[in-house]
Coordinates of C-alpha atoms and ligand atoms in Angstrom, one line a residue:
X1 CA 7.6 -3.4 -22.0
X2 CA 9.7 -0.3 -21.4
X3 CA 12.0 0.0 -18.5
X4 CA 10.6 1.6 -15.6
X5 CA 11.5 0.8 -12.0
X6 CA 9.2 1.5 -9.0
X7 CA 10.6 2.0 -5.5
X8 CA 8.7 2.3 -2.2
X9 CA 10.4 4.5 0.6
X10 CA 7.2 4.7 2.7
X11 CA 4.0 2.6 2.5
X12 CA 2.0 3.5 5.5
X13 CA -1.0 5.7 5.9
X14 CA -2.0 8.2 8.5
X15 CA 0.9 7.9 10.9
X16 CA 4.4 6.4 11.1
X17 CA 4.3 3.1 12.9
X18 CA 7.9 1.8 13.4
X19 CA 8.0 -1.4 15.5
X20 CA 8.5 -5.1 15.6
X21 CA 5.3 -5.9 13.7
X22 CA 5.8 -3.5 10.7
X23 CA 9.5 -4.1 10.1
X24 CA 9.1 -5.9 6.8
X25 CA 6.4 -3.8 4.9
X26 CA 7.6 -0.6 6.7
X27 CA 6.4 2.0 9.2
X28 CA 7.2 5.2 7.3
X29 CA 4.4 7.2 5.6
X30 CA 3.8 7.7 2.0
X31 CA 6.8 8.1 -0.6
X32 CA 7.6 6.3 -3.7
X33 CA 9.4 6.9 -6.9
X34 CA 9.5 5.8 -10.5
X35 CA 12.6 6.0 -12.7
X36 CA 13.0 5.3 -16.5
X37 CA 15.8 3.7 -18.2
X38 CA 16.4 7.1 -19.8
X39 CA 17.0 8.8 -16.3
X40 CA 13.4 10.3 -15.9
X41 CA 12.6 10.3 -12.3
X42 CA 9.6 11.4 -10.3
X43 CA 9.0 11.2 -6.5
X44 CA 5.4 10.7 -5.3
X45 CA 4.5 12.1 -1.9
X46 CA 6.9 13.3 0.8
X47 CA 5.6 11.4 3.9
X48 CA 8.4 10.2 6.4
X49 CA 9.7 7.7 3.7
X50 CA 11.2 10.6 1.9
X51 CA 13.9 10.8 4.4
X52 CA 14.8 7.1 3.5
X53 CA 15.0 8.1 -0.1
X54 CA 17.3 10.9 0.7
X55 CA 19.7 8.4 2.5
X56 CA 19.7 6.5 -0.9
X57 CA 21.0 9.5 -2.9
X58 CA 24.6 10.4 -3.6
X59 CA 24.3 13.8 -2.0
X60 CA 27.7 14.9 -3.5
X61 CA 26.0 15.2 -6.8
X62 CA 23.5 17.8 -7.8
X63 CA 20.0 16.6 -8.3
X64 CA 16.9 18.0 -10.3
X65 CA 14.1 16.4 -8.2
X66 CA 10.4 16.6 -9.2
X67 CA 8.1 15.7 -6.1
X68 CA 4.4 15.1 -6.9
X69 CA 2.1 15.7 -3.7
X70 CA -1.2 13.7 -3.9
X71 CA -2.7 16.1 -1.2
X72 CA -1.3 18.0 1.8
X73 CA -2.3 15.7 4.8
X74 CA 0.6 15.1 7.2
X75 CA 1.3 11.6 6.2
X76 CA 2.0 12.9 2.6
X77 CA 4.3 16.0 3.4
X78 CA 5.7 15.7 6.9
X79 CA 8.9 14.1 5.6
X80 CA 9.7 17.2 3.4
X81 CA 11.5 19.2 6.1
X82 CA 13.9 16.1 6.6
X83 CA 14.6 15.6 3.0
X84 CA 18.3 16.4 2.9
X85 CA 18.7 17.7 -0.7
X86 CA 16.6 20.7 0.3
X87 CA 19.7 22.0 2.4
X88 CA 22.2 21.5 -0.4
X89 CA 22.9 24.5 -2.8
X90 CA 22.8 23.6 -6.4
X91 CA 19.8 21.1 -6.0
X92 CA 16.7 22.0 -7.8
X93 CA 13.5 20.8 -6.3
X94 CA 10.2 21.2 -7.9
X95 CA 7.0 20.5 -5.8
X96 CA 3.8 19.8 -7.7
X97 CA 0.4 19.1 -6.3
X98 CA -3.1 20.7 -5.5
X99 CA -3.8 23.6 -3.3
X100 CA -6.8 23.6 -0.8
X101 CA -9.6 25.9 -0.4
X102 CA -7.6 27.6 2.4
X103 CA -4.2 27.6 1.2
X104 CA -2.0 27.4 -1.9
X105 CA 0.4 24.5 -2.4
X106 CA 3.4 26.9 -1.5
X107 CA 1.7 28.0 1.7
X108 CA 0.9 24.4 2.8
X109 CA 4.5 23.2 2.3
X110 CA 6.2 26.4 3.8
X111 CA 3.5 26.4 6.6
X112 CA 4.8 23.2 8.2
X113 CA 8.2 24.9 8.4
X114 CA 7.3 27.9 10.4
X115 CA 8.9 29.0 13.7
X116 CA 6.4 27.2 16.0
X117 CA 6.7 23.8 14.1
X118 CA 10.2 23.6 12.8
X119 CA 13.6 25.4 13.5
X120 CA 14.5 26.0 9.8
X121 CA 12.3 28.1 7.5
X122 CA 12.0 27.5 3.8
X123 CA 13.4 30.8 3.0
X124 CA 16.6 29.4 4.5
X125 CA 16.8 26.2 2.5
X126 CA 19.7 26.3 0.1
X127 CA 18.3 24.3 -2.8
X128 CA 16.3 26.1 -5.5
X129 CA 12.7 25.3 -4.7
X130 CA 9.8 25.9 -7.1
X131 CA 6.1 25.2 -6.5
X132 CA 3.6 24.2 -9.4
X133 CA 0.1 24.1 -8.3
X134 CA -2.0 21.3 -10.3
X135 CA -5.6 20.7 -11.0
X136 CA -6.8 18.2 -13.6
X137 CA -4.5 18.5 -16.5
X138 CA -2.1 16.9 -18.7
X139 CA 1.6 17.9 -19.3
X140 CA 5.0 16.4 -20.2
X141 CA 8.1 16.1 -18.1
X142 CA 11.1 14.7 -20.0
X143 CA 10.0 11.5 -21.5
X144 CA 7.0 11.2 -19.1
X145 CA 3.6 12.4 -20.2
X146 CA 1.5 13.1 -17.0
X147 CA -2.1 13.3 -16.4
X148 CA -3.9 14.1 -13.1
X149 CA -7.4 13.3 -11.9
X150 CA -9.4 14.3 -8.7
X151 CA -10.0 11.8 -6.1
X152 CA -12.6 11.4 -3.4
X153 CA -10.9 12.4 -0.1
X154 CA -11.7 15.0 2.7
X155 CA -9.3 17.5 1.1
X156 CA -8.4 18.1 -2.6
X157 CA -6.4 15.0 -3.7
X158 CA -5.0 14.2 -7.1
X159 CA -4.2 10.8 -8.8
X160 CA -1.3 10.6 -11.3
X161 CA -1.0 8.7 -14.6
X162 CA 2.3 8.5 -16.0
X163 CA 2.9 7.5 -19.7
X164 CA 6.4 6.3 -20.6
X165 CA 6.9 4.6 -24.1
X166 CA 4.4 1.8 -24.0
X167 CA 4.0 1.7 -20.3
X168 CA 1.3 3.3 -18.1
X169 CA 1.8 3.7 -14.4
X170 CA -0.8 5.1 -12.0
X171 CA -0.5 6.4 -8.5
X172 CA -3.7 7.2 -6.8
X173 CA -3.3 9.1 -3.5
X174 CA -5.9 8.7 -0.8
X175 CA -9.2 7.7 -2.3
X176 CA -12.7 6.4 -1.3
X177 CA -15.2 5.2 -4.0
X178 CA -18.1 7.6 -4.3
X179 CA -21.3 6.7 -2.7
X180 CA -24.7 8.3 -1.8
X181 CA -24.0 10.0 1.4
X182 CA -27.7 10.2 2.3
X183 CA -27.8 6.4 2.2
X184 CA -31.3 6.6 0.6
X185 CA -32.8 5.4 -2.7
X186 CA -32.5 8.6 -4.5
X187 CA -31.7 7.3 -8.0
X188 CA -30.2 10.7 -9.2
X189 CA -27.6 10.7 -6.5
X190 CA -26.9 7.0 -6.9
X191 CA -26.3 7.6 -10.7
X192 CA -24.0 10.5 -9.9
X193 CA -21.9 8.4 -7.5
X194 CA -21.7 5.6 -10.1
X195 CA -20.8 7.9 -12.8
X196 CA -17.9 9.4 -10.7
X197 CA -16.6 6.0 -10.0
X198 CA -16.8 5.1 -13.7
X199 CA -14.8 8.2 -14.3
X200 CA -11.9 7.0 -12.3
X201 CA -12.1 3.5 -13.9
X202 CA -11.9 5.2 -17.2
X203 CA -8.9 7.3 -16.1
X204 CA -6.9 4.3 -15.2
X205 CA -8.1 1.8 -17.9
X206 CA -5.4 0.0 -19.7
X207 CA -2.7 0.9 -17.4
X208 CA 0.0 -1.7 -16.6
X209 CA 0.5 -0.8 -12.8
X210 CA -1.7 0.6 -10.2
X211 CA -0.5 1.8 -6.7
X212 CA -3.4 2.7 -4.5
X213 CA -4.7 3.5 -1.1
X214 CA -6.1 0.2 0.2
X215 CA -6.2 1.2 4.0
X216 CA -9.1 -1.0 5.0
X217 CA -10.2 -4.7 4.6
X218 CA -14.0 -4.8 4.0
X219 CA -14.9 -5.7 7.7
X220 CA -13.3 -2.5 8.9
X221 CA -15.1 -0.2 6.3
X222 CA -18.4 0.4 7.9
X223 CA -17.0 2.1 10.9
X224 CA -14.7 4.3 8.6
X225 CA -17.1 5.1 5.8
X226 CA -16.5 8.8 4.7
X227 CA -12.9 8.8 6.1
X228 CA -11.7 8.9 2.4
X229 CA -10.0 5.5 2.0
X230 CA -10.6 2.4 -0.1
X231 CA -11.0 -1.3 1.0
X232 CA -8.8 -4.0 -0.6
X233 CA -12.0 -5.2 -2.3
X234 CA -12.5 -1.9 -3.8
X235 CA -9.0 -1.9 -5.3
X236 CA -9.1 -5.4 -6.6
X237 CA -12.5 -4.7 -8.4
X238 CA -11.2 -1.2 -9.7
X239 CA -8.0 -3.0 -11.1
X240 CA -10.0 -5.8 -12.6
X241 CA -12.5 -3.4 -14.3
X242 CA -9.5 -1.4 -15.6
X243 CA -7.6 -4.2 -17.0
X244 CA -4.7 -3.5 -14.7
X245 CA -1.7 -6.1 -14.8
X246 CA 0.1 -5.3 -11.4
X247 CA -1.8 -3.9 -8.4
X248 CA 0.0 -2.7 -5.3
X249 CA -1.9 -2.2 -2.0
X250 CA -0.4 0.8 -0.5
X251 CA -1.2 3.4 2.5
X252 CA -1.5 0.4 4.8
X253 CA -3.5 1.0 7.9
X254 CA -1.4 1.9 10.9
X255 CA -2.8 -1.1 13.0
X256 CA -2.0 -3.5 10.0
X257 CA 0.9 -6.0 10.9
X258 CA 3.3 -7.6 8.4
X259 CA 1.7 -11.0 9.1
X260 CA -1.8 -9.6 8.3
X261 CA -0.5 -8.0 5.0
X262 CA 1.0 -11.5 4.1
X263 CA -2.3 -13.0 4.7
X264 CA -4.3 -10.4 2.7
X265 CA -2.1 -10.6 -0.3
X266 CA -2.1 -14.4 -0.1
X267 CA -6.0 -14.4 0.1
X268 CA -6.4 -12.3 -2.9
X269 CA -3.7 -14.1 -5.0
X270 CA -5.7 -17.2 -4.4
X271 CA -9.1 -15.6 -5.3
X272 CA -7.4 -14.3 -8.7
X273 CA -6.1 -17.9 -9.4
X274 CA -9.5 -19.5 -8.5
X275 CA -11.4 -17.0 -10.7
X276 CA -8.9 -17.0 -13.5
X277 CA -8.1 -13.3 -13.3
X278 CA -4.7 -12.3 -14.7
X279 CA -4.0 -9.8 -12.0
X280 CA -0.7 -9.7 -10.1
X281 CA -1.1 -8.6 -6.4
X282 CA 1.4 -7.2 -4.1
X283 CA 1.5 -5.2 -0.9
X284 CA 3.9 -2.2 -1.1
X285 CA 7.0 -2.9 0.8
X286 CA 9.5 -0.1 2.0
X287 CA 12.8 -0.2 0.3
X288 CA 11.6 -2.7 -2.4
X289 CA 12.0 -2.1 -6.0
X290 CA 9.8 -3.6 -8.7
X291 CA 9.9 -3.5 -12.7
X292 CA 6.7 -2.1 -13.7
Ligands
ZN1 ZN1 -2.9 9.5 3.7
ZN2 ZN1 -5.4 12.0 3.5

């Protein structure tokens, strides 16, 4: 397998939750990176974890940084104004991601740095900052081939598939499986929901590693249906159906303690062993690096 390293800098969904019960898996919101042995480097999402990432960089060196935003909810962009490389001349930062019905990607990122919200405007940032708005498409970046797909979330949200040599890595931003919102027996609607879910399974099929929103456990889902997030069961089933080798639960619910995450991972690992499925399961942990 090709050399690809995955590091998490923020693993939490919705809102940062620093505190004694989230110290191990982390309280910062969504941010992760993959790095290839050839030096290819992609950052996904710019939640508060991206500040942790910036602390890990040698800021005396110039960096060419590619940040892929899944969608513009706060927990995926609010760390950007605190990402130190943006203040340093000579750095080049390219931000990729979807726009929304209301705003372009550039308006969204710049919009959180306007006078009422933040003292520094993006015009005053010293790095060379470029924006590339994405839809469903496919393109190359160094040795990476990248494909995107639309996910089911209350705002336009993209999932990313990265090919590197013989390895495929998937990062799905926030996502809820499609369902019949009328909750009736309309077979056409049920078929559409099923087909849309199959489309996602097809997109990730055969990947080695899947990092995905696993905000809820099944008992929490009914009161959060339509909020745009998956359950741990959804993620395990998706991974099994797609033949994934390593699954990382990500976007942990703000209420989820370290001990609960240990329990959840342990539960599913035992289930996989019992049922004979060859799927490795982890909960994403802040500042941890994995070979993928
Ligand atoms: Zn989120
Ligand atoms: Zn979201």
